[in-house]
Coordinates of C-alpha atoms and ligand atoms in Angstrom, one line a residue:
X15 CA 11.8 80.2 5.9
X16 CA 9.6 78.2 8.5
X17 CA 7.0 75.8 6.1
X18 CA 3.6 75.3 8.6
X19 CA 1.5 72.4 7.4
X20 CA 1.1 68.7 7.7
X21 CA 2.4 65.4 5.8
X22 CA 0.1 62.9 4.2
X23 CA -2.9 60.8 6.6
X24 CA -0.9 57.5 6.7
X25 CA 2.4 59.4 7.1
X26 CA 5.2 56.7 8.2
X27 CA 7.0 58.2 11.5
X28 CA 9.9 56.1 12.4
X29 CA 13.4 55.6 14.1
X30 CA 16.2 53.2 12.6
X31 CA 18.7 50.9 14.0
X32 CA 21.5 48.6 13.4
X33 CA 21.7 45.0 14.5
X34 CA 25.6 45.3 15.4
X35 CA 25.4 48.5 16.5
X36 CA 22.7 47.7 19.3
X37 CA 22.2 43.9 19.9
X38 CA 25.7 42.8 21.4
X39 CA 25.3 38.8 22.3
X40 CA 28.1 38.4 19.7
X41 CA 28.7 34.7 21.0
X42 CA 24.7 34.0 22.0
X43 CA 22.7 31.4 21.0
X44 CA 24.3 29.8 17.9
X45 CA 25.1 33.1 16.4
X46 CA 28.4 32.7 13.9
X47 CA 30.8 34.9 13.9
X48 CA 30.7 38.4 11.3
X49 CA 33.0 40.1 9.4
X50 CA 32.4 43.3 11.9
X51 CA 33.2 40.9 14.8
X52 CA 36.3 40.1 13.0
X53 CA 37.4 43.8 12.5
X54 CA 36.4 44.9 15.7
X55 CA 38.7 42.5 17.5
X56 CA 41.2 43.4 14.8
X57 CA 44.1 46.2 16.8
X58 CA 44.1 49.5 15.5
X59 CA 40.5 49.4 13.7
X60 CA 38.1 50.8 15.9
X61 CA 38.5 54.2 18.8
X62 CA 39.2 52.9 22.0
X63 CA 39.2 49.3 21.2
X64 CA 35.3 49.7 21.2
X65 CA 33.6 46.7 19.7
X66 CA 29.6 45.5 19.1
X67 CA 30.3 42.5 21.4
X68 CA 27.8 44.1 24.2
X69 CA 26.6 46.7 22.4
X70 CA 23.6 48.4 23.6
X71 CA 22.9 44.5 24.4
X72 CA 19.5 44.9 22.5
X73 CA 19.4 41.1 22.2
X74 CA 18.6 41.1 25.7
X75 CA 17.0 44.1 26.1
X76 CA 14.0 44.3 24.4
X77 CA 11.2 45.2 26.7
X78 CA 13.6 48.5 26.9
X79 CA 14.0 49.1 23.3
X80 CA 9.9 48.6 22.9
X81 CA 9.1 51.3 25.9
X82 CA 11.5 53.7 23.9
X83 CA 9.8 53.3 21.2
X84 CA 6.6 53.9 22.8
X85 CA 7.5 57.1 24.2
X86 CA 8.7 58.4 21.0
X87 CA 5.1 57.1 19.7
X88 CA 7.0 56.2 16.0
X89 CA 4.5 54.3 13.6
X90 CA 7.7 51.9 12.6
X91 CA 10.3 50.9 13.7
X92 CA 13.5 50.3 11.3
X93 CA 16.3 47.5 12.8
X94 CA 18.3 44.8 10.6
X95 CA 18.3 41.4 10.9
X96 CA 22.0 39.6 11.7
X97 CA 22.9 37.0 9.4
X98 CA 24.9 35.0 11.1
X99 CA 22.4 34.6 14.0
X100 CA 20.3 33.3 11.8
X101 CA 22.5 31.1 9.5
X102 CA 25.5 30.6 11.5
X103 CA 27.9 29.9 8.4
X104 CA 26.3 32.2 5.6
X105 CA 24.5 29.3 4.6
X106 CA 21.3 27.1 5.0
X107 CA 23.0 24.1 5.7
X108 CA 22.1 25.0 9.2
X109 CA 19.5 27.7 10.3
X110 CA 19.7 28.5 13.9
X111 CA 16.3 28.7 15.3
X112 CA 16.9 30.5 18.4
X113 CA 18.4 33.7 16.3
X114 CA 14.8 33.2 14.2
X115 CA 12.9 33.2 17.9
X116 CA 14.2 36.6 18.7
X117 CA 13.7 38.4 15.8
X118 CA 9.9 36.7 15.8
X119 CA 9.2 37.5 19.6
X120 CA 10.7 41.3 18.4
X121 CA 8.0 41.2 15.5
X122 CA 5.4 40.4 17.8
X123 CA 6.0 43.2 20.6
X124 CA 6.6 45.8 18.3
X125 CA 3.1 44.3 16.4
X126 CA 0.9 44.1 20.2
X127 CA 2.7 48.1 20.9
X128 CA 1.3 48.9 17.2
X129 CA 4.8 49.8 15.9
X130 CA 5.3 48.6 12.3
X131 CA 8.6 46.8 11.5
X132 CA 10.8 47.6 8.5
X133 CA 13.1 45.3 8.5
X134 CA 16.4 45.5 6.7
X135 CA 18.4 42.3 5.4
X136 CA 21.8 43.7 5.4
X137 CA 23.1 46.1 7.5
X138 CA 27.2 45.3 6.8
X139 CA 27.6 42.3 9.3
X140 CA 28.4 39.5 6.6
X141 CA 28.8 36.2 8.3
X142 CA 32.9 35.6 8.2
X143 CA 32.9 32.4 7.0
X144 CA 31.2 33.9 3.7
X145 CA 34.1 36.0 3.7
X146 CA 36.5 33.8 3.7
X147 CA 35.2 32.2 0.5
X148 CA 35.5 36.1 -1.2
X149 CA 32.6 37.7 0.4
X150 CA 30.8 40.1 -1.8
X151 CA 33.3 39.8 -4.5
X152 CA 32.8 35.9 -4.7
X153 CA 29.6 36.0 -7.2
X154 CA 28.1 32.8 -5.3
X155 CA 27.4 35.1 -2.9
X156 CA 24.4 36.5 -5.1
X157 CA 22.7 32.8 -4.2
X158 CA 23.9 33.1 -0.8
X159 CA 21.7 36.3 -0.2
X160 CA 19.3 34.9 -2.5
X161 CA 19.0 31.9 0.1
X162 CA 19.0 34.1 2.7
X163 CA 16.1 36.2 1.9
X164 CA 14.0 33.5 1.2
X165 CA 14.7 31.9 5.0
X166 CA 13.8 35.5 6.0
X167 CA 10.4 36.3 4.1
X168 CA 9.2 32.5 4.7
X169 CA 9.8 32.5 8.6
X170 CA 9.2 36.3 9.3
X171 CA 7.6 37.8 6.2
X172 CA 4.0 37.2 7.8
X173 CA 4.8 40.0 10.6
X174 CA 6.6 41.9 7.7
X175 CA 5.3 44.5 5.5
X176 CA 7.9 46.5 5.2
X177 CA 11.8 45.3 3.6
X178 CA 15.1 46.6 3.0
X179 CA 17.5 44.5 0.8
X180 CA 20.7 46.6 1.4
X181 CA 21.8 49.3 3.6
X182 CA 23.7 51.6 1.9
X183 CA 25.3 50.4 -1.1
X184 CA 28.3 53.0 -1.5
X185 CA 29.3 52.5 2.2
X186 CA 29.6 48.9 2.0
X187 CA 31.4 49.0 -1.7
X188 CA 33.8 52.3 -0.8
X189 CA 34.1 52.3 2.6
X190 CA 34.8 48.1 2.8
X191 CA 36.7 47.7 -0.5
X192 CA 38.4 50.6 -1.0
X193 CA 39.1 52.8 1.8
X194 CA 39.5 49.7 4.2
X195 CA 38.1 52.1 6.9
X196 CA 34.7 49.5 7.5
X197 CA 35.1 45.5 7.3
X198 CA 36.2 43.4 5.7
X199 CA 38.7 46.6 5.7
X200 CA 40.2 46.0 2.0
X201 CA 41.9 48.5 0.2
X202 CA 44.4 46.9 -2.2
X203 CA 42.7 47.1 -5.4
X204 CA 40.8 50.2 -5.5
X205 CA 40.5 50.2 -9.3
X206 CA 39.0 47.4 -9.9
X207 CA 37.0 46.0 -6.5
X208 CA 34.6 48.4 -5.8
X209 CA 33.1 47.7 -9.6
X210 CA 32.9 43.9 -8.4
X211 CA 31.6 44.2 -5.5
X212 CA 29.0 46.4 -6.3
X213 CA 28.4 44.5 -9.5
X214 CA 27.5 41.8 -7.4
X215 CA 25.2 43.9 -4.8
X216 CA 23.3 45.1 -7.3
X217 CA 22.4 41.2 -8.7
X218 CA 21.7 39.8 -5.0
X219 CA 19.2 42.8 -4.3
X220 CA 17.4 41.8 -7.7
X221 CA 17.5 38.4 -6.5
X222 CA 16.2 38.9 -3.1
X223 CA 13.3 41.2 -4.8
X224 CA 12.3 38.6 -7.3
X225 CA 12.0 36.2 -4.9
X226 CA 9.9 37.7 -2.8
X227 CA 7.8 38.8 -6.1
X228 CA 7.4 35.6 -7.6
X229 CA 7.0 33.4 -4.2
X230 CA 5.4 35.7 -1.4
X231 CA 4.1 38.7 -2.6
X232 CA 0.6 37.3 -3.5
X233 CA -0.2 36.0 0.6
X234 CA 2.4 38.2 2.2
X235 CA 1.4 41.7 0.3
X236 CA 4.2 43.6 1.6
X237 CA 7.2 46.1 -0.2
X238 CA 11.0 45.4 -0.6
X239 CA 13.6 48.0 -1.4
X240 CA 16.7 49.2 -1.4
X241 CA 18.5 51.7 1.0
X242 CA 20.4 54.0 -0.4
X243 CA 22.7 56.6 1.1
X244 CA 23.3 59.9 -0.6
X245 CA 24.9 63.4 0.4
X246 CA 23.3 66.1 -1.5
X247 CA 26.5 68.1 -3.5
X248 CA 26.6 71.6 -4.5
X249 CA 28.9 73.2 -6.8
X250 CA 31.9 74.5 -4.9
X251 CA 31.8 77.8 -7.1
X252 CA 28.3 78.4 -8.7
X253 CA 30.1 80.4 -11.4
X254 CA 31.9 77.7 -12.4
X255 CA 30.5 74.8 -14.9
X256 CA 32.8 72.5 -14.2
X257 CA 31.6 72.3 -10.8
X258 CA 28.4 72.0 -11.5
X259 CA 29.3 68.6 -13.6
X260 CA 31.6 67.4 -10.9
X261 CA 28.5 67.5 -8.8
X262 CA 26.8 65.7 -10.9
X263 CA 29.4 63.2 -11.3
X264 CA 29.7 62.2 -7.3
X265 CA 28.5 58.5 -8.0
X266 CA 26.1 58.8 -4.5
X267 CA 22.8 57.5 -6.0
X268 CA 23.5 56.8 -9.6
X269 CA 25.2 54.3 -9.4
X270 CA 23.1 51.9 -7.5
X271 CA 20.1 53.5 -8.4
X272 CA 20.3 54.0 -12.0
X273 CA 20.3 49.8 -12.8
X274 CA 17.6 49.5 -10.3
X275 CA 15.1 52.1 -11.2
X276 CA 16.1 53.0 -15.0
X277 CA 17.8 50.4 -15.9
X278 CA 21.7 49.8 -16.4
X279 CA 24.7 52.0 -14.8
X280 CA 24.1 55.7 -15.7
X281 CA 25.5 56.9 -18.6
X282 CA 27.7 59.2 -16.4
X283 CA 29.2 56.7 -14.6
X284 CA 30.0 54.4 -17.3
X285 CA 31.7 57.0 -19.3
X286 CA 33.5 58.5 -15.9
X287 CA 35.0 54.5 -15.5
X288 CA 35.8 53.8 -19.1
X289 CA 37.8 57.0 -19.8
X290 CA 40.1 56.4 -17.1
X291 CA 40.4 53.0 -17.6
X292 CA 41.7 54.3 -21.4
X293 CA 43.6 57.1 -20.1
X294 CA 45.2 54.3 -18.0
X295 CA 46.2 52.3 -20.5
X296 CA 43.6 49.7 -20.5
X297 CA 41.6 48.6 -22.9
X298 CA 37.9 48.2 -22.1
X299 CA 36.0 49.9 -18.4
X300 CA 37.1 48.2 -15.7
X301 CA 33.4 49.0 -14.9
X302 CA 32.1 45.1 -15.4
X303 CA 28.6 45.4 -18.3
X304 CA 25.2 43.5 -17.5
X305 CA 24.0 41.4 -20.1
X306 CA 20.8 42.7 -22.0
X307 CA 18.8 39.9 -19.7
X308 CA 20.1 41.4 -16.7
X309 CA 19.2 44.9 -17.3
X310 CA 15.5 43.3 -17.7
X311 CA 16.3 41.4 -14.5
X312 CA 17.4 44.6 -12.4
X313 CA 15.4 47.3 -13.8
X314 CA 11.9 48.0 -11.7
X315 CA 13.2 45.7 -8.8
X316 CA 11.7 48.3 -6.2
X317 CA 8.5 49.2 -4.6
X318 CA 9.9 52.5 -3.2
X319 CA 12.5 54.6 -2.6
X320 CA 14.8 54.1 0.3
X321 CA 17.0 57.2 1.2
X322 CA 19.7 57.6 4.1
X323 CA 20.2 61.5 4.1
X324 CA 22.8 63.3 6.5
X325 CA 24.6 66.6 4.9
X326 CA 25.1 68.3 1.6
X327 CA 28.7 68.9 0.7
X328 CA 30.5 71.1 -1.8
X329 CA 32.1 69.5 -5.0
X330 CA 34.7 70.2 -7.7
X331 CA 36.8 68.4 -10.3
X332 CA 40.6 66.9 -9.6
X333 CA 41.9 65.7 -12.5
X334 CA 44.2 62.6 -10.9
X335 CA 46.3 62.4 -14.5
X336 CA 45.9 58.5 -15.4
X337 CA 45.9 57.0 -11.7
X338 CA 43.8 53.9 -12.0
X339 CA 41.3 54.2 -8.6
X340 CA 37.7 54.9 -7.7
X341 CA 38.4 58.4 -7.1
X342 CA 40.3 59.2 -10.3
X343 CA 37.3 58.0 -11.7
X344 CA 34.8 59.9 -10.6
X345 CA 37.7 63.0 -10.5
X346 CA 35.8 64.8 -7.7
X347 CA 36.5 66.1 -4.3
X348 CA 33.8 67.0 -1.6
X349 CA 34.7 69.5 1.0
X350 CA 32.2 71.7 3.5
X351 CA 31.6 74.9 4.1
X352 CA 33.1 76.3 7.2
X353 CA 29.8 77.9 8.0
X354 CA 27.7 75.0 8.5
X355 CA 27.0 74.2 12.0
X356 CA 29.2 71.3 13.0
X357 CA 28.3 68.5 15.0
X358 CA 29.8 65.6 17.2
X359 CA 30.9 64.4 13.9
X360 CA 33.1 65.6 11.5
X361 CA 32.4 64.9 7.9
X362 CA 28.4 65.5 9.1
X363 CA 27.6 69.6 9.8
X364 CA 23.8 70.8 9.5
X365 CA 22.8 72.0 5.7
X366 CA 18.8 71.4 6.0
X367 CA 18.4 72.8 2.6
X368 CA 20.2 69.9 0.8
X369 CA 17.7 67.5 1.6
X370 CA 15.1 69.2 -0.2
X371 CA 16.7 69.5 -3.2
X372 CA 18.0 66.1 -3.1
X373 CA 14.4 64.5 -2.6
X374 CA 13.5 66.8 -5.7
X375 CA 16.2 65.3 -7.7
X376 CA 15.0 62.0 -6.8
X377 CA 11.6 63.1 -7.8
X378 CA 12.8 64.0 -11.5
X379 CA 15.6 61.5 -11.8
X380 CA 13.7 58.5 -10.9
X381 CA 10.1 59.3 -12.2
X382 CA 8.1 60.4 -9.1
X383 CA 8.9 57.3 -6.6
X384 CA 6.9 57.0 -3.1
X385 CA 10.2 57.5 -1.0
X386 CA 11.2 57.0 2.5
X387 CA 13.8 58.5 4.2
X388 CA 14.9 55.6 6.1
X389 CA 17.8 57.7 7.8
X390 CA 18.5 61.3 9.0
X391 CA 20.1 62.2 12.3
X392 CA 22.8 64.2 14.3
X393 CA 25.8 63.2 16.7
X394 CA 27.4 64.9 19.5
X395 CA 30.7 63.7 20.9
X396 CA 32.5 65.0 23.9
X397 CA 30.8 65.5 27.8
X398 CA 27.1 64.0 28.1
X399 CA 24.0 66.7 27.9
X400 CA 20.6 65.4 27.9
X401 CA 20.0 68.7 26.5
X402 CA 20.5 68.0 23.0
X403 CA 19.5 71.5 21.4
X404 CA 21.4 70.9 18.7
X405 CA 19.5 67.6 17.8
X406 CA 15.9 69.5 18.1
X407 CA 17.4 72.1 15.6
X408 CA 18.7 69.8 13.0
X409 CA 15.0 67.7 13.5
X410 CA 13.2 70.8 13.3
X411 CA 15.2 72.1 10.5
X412 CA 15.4 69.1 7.9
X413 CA 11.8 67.5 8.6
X414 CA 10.6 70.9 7.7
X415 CA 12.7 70.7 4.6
X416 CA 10.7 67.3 4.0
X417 CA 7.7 69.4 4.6
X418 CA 8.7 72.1 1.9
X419 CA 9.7 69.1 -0.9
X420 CA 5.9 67.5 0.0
X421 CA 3.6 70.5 0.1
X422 CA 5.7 72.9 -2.4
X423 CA 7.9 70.5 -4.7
X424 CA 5.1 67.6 -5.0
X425 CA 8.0 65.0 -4.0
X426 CA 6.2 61.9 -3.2
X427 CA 7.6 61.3 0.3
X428 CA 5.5 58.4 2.6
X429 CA 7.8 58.1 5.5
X430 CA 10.7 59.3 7.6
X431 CA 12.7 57.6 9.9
X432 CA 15.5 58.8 12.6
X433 CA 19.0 57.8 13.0
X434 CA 19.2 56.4 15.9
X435 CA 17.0 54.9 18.8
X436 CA 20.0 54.5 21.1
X437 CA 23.4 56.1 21.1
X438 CA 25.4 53.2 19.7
X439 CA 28.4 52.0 18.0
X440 CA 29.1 53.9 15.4
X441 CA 31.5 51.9 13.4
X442 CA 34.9 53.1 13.4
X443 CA 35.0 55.4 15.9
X444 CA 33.2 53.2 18.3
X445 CA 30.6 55.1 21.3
X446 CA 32.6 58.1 20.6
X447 CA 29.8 59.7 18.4
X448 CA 26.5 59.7 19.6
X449 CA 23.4 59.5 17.2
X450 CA 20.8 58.6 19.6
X451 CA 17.4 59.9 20.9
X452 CA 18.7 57.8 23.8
X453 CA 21.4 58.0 25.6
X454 CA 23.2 54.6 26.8
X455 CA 24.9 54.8 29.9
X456 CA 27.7 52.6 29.1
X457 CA 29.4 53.3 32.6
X458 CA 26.7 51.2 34.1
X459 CA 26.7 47.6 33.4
X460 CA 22.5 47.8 33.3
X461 CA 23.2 49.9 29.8
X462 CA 20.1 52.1 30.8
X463 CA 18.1 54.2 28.5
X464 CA 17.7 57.8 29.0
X465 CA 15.4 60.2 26.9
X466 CA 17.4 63.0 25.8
X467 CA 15.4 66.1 25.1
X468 CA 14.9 65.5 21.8
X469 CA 12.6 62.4 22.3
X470 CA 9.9 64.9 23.3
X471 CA 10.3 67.3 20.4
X472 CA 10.6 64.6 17.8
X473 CA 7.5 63.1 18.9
X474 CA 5.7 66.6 18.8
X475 CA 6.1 66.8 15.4
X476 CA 5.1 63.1 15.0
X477 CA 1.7 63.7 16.9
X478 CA 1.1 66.7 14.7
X479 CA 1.9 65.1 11.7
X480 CA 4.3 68.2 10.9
X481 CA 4.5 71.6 12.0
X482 CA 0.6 73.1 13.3
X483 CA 1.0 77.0 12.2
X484 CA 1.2 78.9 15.7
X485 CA -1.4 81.7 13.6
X486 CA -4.4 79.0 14.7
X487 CA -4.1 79.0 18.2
X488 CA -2.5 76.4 20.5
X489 CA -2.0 73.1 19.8
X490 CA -2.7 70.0 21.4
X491 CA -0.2 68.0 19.9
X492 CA 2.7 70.4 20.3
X493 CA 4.0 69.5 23.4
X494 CA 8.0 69.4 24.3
X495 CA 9.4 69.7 27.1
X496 CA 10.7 72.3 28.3
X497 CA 14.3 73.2 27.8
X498 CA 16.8 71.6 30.1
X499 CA 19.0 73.8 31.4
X500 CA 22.9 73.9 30.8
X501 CA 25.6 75.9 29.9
X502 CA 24.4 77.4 26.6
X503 CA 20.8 78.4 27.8
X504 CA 21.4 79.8 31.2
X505 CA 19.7 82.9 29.4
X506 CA 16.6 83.1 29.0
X507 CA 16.8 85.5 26.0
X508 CA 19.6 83.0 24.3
X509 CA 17.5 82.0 20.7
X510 CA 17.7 78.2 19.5
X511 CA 19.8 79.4 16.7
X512 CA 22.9 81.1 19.0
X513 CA 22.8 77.9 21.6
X514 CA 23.5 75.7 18.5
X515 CA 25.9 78.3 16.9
X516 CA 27.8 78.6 20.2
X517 CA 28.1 74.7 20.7
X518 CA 29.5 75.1 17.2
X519 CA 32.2 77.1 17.8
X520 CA 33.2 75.5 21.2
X521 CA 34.1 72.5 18.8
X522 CA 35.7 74.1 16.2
X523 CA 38.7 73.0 16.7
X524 CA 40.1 72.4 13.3
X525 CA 39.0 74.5 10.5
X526 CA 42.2 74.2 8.4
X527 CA 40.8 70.8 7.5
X528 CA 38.3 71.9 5.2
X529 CA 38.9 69.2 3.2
X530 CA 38.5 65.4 5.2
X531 CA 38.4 63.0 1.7
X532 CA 41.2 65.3 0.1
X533 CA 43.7 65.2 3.1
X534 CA 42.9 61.5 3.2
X535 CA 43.1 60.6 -0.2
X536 CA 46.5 62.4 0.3
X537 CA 47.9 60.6 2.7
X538 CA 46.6 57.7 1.3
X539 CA 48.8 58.1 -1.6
X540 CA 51.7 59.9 -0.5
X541 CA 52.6 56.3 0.4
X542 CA 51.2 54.5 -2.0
X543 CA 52.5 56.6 -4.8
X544 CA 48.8 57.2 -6.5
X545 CA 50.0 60.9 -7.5
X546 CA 53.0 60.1 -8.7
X547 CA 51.7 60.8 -12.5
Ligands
GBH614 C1 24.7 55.6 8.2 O1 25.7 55.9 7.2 C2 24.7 54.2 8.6 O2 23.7 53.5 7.9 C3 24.5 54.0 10.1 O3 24.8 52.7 10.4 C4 25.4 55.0 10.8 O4 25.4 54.8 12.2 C5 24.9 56.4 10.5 O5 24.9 56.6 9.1 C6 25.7 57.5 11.1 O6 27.0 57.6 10.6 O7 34.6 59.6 7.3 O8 34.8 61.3 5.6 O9 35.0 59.0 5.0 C7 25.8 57.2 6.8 C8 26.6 57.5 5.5 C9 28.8 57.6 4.7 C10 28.3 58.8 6.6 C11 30.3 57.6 5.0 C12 29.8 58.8 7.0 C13 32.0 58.7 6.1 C14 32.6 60.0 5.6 N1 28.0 57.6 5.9 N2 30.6 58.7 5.8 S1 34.4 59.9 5.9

């Protein structure tokens, strides 16, 4: 059911970016080289050979990226900073001004258009030559980042209020160091890396926080978090308790959240690790243990509650016999329910309700933090339409979900931010998927931006501060544009609902896969010989 009401005075409206999915310049200005430069250029990694090295070339593009923003009318704007613009090598040996300049003149236009910045650290691009001393499994790398922050919050953290340690966590630690499928694209020790690497995450975000505690919080006054990324997972059969638990057991949130907000590594996911590290053979957790200091160190290193939201999924338990890899140890599959609406992307399809129940878990889990949702957003793929009807819906349909966890569930929620500005490289499958409010016409070397109808209707519900019941009359506020018209809503009598529904089943093209991580995690180890036991 439709929720009517408004958020909190003060509400945070935003949309989010990436620096190497928008800024291109790869070579500009002193910039060093990262490891997604590396990768991209790497054959056989990315769709179509797509890389970042134009990109949506925000570096040189910024008056265009500041009148988007103004026409969405956000309150903040989210984009990360590239570390290798600003220290070419990783370290501070050399800091390259001119990579400082831009992101200062970007602090100040988004400041004189009265856009707030929230500005994240690190959004995956780790300067290569870090990486070739071990990257995020090196532990120097936890003064590296340490370094780094401080270069950041001294020369920046004046126009900063707003900070982001870490994107994302899990994506960086599963996707980089044990699927392969994101840089630095390592996948040969998937029992053991993932623990190191996030291990080591989880220290350099402490770091970064106390630094800015103990040495600019007093004059700078601003907040520094973490983003974390989390699907919201159901029980594949609710009459089954087993599912419930492997739910439970998914290792989204708890894993980097737990040490950070509780204190330590969950008790589920240390027992999860150690048991099949004994069932192995082995004979301790190949889950590494903080010290009693730096569970003190970790624990409360956050002034709110960063969450990256897409899609729920459906779980249940695999038992992988004594295999010795991240997914034997967590022993659960995810798979979606063929009637979620799909999108342009395929492990993302439309399940509004998840994200109410997952902001009520976070509620409970994590004692009532102020959270912002620093990501939520749709992608189409295939033939352009500025008519993105199936973008308003999933807007429409989750920020009311926010509504519902705010007004009915008491979840203390002080922002929300879409993914993405501009339609932009989307990792591993390159432009193919497009998240953005606008579209990028890459066909013309000017890279123009082009509202898609969703800018309109996002930024209804932005100047309304919610959804305005339509019981008290009409609304200033309220005001999208009108439909464009294309081949779903050449009727007039077509609802929202079937226009989205029939998009959905033009791209259904493969319903036997019901189960993406499965079949991979198959064909992973068909070759590999994981399942042999
Ligand atoms: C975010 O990650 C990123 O922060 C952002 O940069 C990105 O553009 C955006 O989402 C849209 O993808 O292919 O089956 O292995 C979202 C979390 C987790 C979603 C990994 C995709 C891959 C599933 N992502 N997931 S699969």
């Amino acid at each position: 059911m439709y929720h009517y009401g408004n958020f909190s005075q003060n509400f945070l409206w935003g949309v989010s970016s990436s620096a190497y999915q928008i800024e291109g310049a790869w070579r500009e200005d002193g910039k060093g080289l990262s490891i997604w430069d590396k990768f991209t250029h790497t054959p056989g990694k990315i769709s179509e050979h797509d890389t970042g090295d134009v990109a949506c070339n925000s570096y040189n593009k910024m008056e265009d990226d500041i009148a988007a923003l103004k026409k969405v009318k956000v309150s903040h704007y989210r984009f990360s900073i590239s570390w290798p613009r600003i220290l070419p090598d990783g370290t501070t040996k050399y800091i390259n001004q001119a990579g400082l300049n831009y992101y200062k003149k970007l602090l100040d236009s988004l400041i004189a258009a009265n856009i707030e910045p929230q500005v994240t650290l690190y959004h995956w691009d780790l300067p290569q030559a870090l990486q070739d001393v071990g990257g995020w499994e090196n532990e120097t790398i936890i003064e590296r980042f340490k370094e780094y922050a401080d270069v950041l919050f001294e020369n920046l953290g004046p126009k900063v209020k707003l900070w982001i340690t870490f994107n994302e966590p899990f994506v960086i630690t599963v996707l980089g160091h044990v699927q392969g499928a994101h840089a630095p694209g390592l996948n040969d020790r998937p029992d053991t890396l993932p623990y190191i690497v996030g291990h080591n995450i989880i220290k350099s975000h402490a770091e970064a926080w106390h630094v800015y505690n103990d040495k600019y919080r007093a004059s700078q006054g601003g907040l520094v978090s973490i983003t974390v990324n989390s699907d919201w997972a159901e029980p594949r059969n609710p009459y089954k308790q087993e599912d419930y638990e492997a739910a439970r057991n998914v290792f989204y949130l708890g894993w980097w959240a737990h040490p950070i907000f509780n204190g330590d590594y969950s008790p589920l996911v240390k027992k999860s690790v150690l048991d099949q590290s004994l069932a192995g053979g082995l004979t301790k957790s190949r889950l590494p243990e903080f010290t009693p200091e730096e569970i003190k160190r970790i624990n409360g290193t956050y002034d709110y509650f960063g969450l990256n939201h897409y899609c729920s999924v459906l779980a249940f338990p695999v038992d992988f016999g004594t295999t010795q890899h991240f997914e034997a140890d967590r022993g659960v599959v995810v798979i979606s329910d063929r009637t979620w609406l799909e999108t342009g992307s395929v492990w993302l399809r439309m399940t509004p309700f998840g994200l109410r129940r997952l902001l009520k878990f976070i509620k409970d889990e994590y004692r009532n933090p102020p959270i912002i949702i620093t990501e939520n957003g749709v992608s189409e793929n295939g033939p352009v339409d500025l008519n993105d009807v199936h973008r308003k819906y999933y807007y429409e349909k989750y920020i009311n979900q926010v509504l519902k966890a705010y007004l009915l569930d008491d979840v203390n929620i002080i922002g929300y931010t879409a993914w993405s500005l501009l339609d932009n490289l989307e990792w591993g499958v390159g432009y193919t998927e497009r998240f953005g409010l606008f579209y990028v016409n890459r066909t013309d070397p000017d890279l123009p931006r082009t509202p898609k109808a969703s800018v309109s209707f996002y930024s209804s519900i932005i100047s309304c501060n919610g959804f305005p019941d339509p019981a008290s009359g009409p609304q200033e506020c309220w005001n999208p544009t009108p439909t464009i018209q294309n081949v779903w809503s050449n009727s007039t009598e077509t609802t929202q609902e079937a226009q989205v529904e029939s998009m959905c089943q033009l791209n259904r093209s493969c319903f036997l896969l019901t189960s993406i991580s499965l079949f991979k995690y198959l064909l992973a180890n068909t070759t590999s010989g994981y399942l042999s036991n």
